[in-house]
Short mmCIF file of C-alpha atoms in Angstrom, two decimals:
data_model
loop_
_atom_site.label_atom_id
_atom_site.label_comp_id
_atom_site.label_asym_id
_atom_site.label_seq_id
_atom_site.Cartn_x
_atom_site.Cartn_y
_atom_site.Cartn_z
CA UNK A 12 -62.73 17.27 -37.97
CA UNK A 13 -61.25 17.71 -34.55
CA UNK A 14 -63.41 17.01 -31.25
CA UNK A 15 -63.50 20.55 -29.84
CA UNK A 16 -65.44 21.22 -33.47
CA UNK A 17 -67.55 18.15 -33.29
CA UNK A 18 -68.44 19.33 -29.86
CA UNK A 19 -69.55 23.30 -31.24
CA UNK A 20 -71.48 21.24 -34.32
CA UNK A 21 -73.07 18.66 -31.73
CA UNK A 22 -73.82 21.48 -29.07
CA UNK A 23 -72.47 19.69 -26.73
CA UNK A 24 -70.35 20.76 -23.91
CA UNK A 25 -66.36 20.21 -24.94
CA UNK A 26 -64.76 18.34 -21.69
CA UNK A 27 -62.12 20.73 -21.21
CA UNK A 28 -61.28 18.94 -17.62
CA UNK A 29 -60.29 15.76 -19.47
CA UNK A 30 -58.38 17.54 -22.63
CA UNK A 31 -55.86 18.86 -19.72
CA UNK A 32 -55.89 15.64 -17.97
CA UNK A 33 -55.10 14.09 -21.15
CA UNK A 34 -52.27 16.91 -22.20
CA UNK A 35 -50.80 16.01 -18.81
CA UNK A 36 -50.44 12.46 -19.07
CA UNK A 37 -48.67 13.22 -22.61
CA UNK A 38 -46.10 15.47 -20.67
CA UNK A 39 -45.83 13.05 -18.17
CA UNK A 40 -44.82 10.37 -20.96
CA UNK A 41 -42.33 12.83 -22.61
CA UNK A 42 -41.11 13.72 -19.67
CA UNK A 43 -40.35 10.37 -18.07
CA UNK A 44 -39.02 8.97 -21.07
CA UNK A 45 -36.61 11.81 -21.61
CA UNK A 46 -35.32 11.43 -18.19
CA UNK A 47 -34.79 7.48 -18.59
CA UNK A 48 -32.03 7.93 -21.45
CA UNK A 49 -31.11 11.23 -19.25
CA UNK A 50 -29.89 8.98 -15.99
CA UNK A 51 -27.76 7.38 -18.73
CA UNK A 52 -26.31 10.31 -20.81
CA UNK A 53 -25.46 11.89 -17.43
CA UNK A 54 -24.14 8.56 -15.66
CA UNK A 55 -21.52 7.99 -18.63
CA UNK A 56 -20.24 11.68 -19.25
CA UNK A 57 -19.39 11.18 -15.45
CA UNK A 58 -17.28 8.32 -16.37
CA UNK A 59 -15.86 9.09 -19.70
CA UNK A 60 -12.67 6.25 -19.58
CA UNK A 61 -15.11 3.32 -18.12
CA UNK A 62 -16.88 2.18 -15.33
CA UNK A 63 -17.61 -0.82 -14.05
CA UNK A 64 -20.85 -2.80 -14.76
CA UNK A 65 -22.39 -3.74 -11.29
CA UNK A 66 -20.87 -5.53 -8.94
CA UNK A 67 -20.21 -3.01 -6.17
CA UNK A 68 -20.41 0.34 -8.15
CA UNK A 69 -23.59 1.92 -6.82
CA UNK A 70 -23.90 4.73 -8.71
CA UNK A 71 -24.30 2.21 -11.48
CA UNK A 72 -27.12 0.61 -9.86
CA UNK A 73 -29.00 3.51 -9.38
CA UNK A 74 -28.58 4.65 -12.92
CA UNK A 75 -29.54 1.29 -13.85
CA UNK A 76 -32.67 1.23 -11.02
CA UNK A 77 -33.43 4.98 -11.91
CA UNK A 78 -34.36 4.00 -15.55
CA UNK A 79 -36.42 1.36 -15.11
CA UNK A 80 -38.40 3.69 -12.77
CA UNK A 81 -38.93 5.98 -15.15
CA UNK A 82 -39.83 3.44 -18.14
CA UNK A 83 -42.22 2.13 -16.13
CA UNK A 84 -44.03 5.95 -15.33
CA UNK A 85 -43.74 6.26 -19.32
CA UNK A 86 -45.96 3.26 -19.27
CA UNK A 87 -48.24 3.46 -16.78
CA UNK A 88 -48.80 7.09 -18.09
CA UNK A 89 -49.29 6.05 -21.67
CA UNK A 90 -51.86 3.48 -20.41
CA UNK A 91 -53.73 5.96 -18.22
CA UNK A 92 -54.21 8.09 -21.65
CA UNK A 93 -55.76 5.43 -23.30
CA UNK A 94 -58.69 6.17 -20.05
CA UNK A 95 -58.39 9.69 -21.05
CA UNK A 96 -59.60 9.21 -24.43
CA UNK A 97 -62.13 6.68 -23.30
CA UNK A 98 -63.71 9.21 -21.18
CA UNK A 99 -63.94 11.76 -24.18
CA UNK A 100 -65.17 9.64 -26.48
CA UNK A 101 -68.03 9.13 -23.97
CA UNK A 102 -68.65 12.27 -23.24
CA UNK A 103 -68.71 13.40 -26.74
CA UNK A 104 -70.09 11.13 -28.89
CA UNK A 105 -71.98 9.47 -26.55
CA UNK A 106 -72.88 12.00 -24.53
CA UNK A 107 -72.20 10.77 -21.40
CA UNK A 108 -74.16 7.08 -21.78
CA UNK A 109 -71.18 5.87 -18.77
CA UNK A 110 -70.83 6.97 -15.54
CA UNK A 111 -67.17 8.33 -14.98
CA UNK A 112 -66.62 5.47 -12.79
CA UNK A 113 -68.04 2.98 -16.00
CA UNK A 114 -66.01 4.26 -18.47
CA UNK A 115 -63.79 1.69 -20.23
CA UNK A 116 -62.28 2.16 -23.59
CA UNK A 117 -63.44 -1.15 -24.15
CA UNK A 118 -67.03 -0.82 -23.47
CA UNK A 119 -67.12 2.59 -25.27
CA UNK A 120 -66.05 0.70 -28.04
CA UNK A 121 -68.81 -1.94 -27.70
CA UNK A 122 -71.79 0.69 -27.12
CA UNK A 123 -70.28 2.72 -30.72
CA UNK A 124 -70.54 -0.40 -32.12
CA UNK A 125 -74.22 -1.41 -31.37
CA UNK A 126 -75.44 2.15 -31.95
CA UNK A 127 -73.77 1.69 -35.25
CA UNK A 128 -72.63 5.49 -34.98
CA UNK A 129 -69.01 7.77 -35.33
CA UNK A 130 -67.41 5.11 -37.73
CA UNK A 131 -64.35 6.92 -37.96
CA UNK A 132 -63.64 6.59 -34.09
CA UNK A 133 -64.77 3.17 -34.14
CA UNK A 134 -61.94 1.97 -36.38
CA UNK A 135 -59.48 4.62 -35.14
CA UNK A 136 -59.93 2.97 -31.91
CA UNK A 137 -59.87 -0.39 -32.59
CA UNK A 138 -56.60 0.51 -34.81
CA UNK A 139 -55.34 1.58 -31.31
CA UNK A 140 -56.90 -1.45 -29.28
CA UNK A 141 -55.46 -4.09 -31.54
CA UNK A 142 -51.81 -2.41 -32.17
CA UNK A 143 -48.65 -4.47 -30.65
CA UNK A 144 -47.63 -1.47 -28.84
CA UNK A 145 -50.57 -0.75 -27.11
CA UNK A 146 -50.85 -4.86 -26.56
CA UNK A 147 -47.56 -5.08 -24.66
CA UNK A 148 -48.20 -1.34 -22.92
CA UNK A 149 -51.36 -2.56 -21.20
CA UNK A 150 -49.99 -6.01 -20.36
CA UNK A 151 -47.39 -4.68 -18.52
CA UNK A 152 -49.08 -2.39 -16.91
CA UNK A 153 -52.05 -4.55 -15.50
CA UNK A 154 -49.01 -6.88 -14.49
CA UNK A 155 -46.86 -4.52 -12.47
CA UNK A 156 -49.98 -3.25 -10.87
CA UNK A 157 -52.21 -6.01 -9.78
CA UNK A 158 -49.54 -8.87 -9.53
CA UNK A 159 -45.65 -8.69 -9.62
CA UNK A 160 -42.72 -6.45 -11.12
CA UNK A 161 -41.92 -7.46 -14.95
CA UNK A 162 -37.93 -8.52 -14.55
CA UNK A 163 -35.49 -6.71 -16.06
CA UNK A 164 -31.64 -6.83 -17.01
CA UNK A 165 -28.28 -5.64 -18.34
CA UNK A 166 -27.58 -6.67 -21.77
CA UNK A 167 -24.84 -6.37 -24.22
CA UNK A 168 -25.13 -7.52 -28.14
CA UNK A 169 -23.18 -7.76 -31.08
CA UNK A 170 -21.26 -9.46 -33.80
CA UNK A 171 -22.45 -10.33 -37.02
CA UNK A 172 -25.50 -9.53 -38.48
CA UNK A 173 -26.54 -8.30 -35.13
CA UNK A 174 -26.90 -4.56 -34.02
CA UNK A 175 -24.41 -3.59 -31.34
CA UNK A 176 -26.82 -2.54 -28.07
CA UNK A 177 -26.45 -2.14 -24.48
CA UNK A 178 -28.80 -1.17 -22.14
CA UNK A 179 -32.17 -2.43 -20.00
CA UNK A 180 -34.56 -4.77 -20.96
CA UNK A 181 -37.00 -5.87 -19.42
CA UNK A 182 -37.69 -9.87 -19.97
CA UNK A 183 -40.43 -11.84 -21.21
CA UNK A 184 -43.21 -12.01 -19.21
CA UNK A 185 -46.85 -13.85 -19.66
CA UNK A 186 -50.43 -12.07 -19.13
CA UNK A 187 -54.09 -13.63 -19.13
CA UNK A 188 -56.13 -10.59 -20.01
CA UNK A 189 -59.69 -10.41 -17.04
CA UNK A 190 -62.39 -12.40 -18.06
CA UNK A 191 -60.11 -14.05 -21.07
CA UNK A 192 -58.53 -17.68 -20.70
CA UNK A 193 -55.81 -16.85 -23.28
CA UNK A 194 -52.04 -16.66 -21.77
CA UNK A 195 -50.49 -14.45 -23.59
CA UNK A 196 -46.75 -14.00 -24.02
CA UNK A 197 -44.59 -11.05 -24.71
CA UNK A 198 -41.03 -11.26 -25.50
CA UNK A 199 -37.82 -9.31 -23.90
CA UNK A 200 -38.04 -5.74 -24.91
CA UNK A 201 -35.58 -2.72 -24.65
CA UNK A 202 -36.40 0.21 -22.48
CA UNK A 203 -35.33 2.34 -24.89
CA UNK A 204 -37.56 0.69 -27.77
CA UNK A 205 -40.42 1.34 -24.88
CA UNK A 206 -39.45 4.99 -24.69
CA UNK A 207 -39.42 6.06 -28.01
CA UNK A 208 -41.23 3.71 -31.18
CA UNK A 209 -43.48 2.38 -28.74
CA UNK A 210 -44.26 5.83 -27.00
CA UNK A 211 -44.40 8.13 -30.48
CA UNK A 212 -46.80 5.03 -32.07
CA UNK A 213 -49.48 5.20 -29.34
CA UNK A 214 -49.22 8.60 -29.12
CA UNK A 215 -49.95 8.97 -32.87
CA UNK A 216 -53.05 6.50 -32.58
CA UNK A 217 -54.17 8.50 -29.60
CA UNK A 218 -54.54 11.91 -31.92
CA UNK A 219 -55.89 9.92 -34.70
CA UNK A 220 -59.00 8.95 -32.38
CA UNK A 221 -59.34 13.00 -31.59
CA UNK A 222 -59.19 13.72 -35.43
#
């Protein structure tokens, strides 16, 4: 059962202002991660015999700079759905208990979980909450907002046994969740791993909680 039915079922008013906010922060995700492998595509037709990597080429850098923009709108987009849905799920199920300015997907969580009600979501959402993707998508997130830029690099691999890859990755980086006094560490990840298993994954947990 989708939400706009649960809504006609429930009589309760479907929050259409939050479905398009939500349907606009999945364009915003397509969109930005399109345009991340985009910079690329376009930056190497330009320069079909070689280039050179850095140093004083600055159309490099800014292909280079220019994709780790848009990864990091992909994220912060993909996190602000995760608010989206909280703020559904709220006024849906629990018809509005939080305040707009309450709302946490967290707490929504908690209150489904003492009312003992809308199983389905409950487990659809802590599916979402406790997935690796969403995990390193929030870290990051929190991180580049409230306290420094995650660092990134160029990086080459190959050889035996390993996959032959170039592109941006963005290092390791720690993150001690609010109110937690757990450190936790995530490892070096590609941009383009962030743009596309990462991106479909949450985006298939997010229309899981709406089913």
């Amino acid at each position: 059962m989708c939400i706009r039915d649960s809504c006609n079922i429930k009589n309760v008013s479907f929050p259409e202002i939050y479905l398009e906010s939500l349907a606009w922060k999945h364009w915003k995700t397509k969109y930005h991660a399109e345009q991340a492998q985009k910079v690329w595509n376009r930056f190497k037709s330009a320069h079909p015999k070689g280039y050179e990597i850095g140093g004083r080429n600055q159309e490099w850098w800014d292909t280079y700079y220019a994709s780790f923009a848009e990864t990091e709108a992909t994220i912060q987009a993909l996190n602000e759905e995760a608010d989206i849905v909280a703020q559904i799920v709220n006024q849906l199920v629990l018809e509005g208990y939080f305040t707009e300015e309450e709302v946490a997907l967290g707490k929504v969580l908690d209150k489904l979980k003492t009312l003992k009600i809308a199983p389905n979501v409950v487990s659809s959402i802590e599916a979402f909450r406790s997935s690796k993707e969403f995990d390193y998508i929030n870290a990051f997130s929190n991180t580049v907002k409230h306290r420094s830029l995650v660092r990134k690099q160029w990086c080459a691999q190959g050889g035996e046994d390993i996959e032959e890859k170039e592109g941006v990755r963005f290092l390791d980086f720690e993150y001690k969740p609010r109110g937690s006094q757990k450190i936790k560490h995530f490892p070096a990840m590609w941009i383009s791993e962030v743009n596309t298993s990462y991106r479909n994954a949450l985006e298939k947990y997010i229309k899981k909680i709406g089913e």
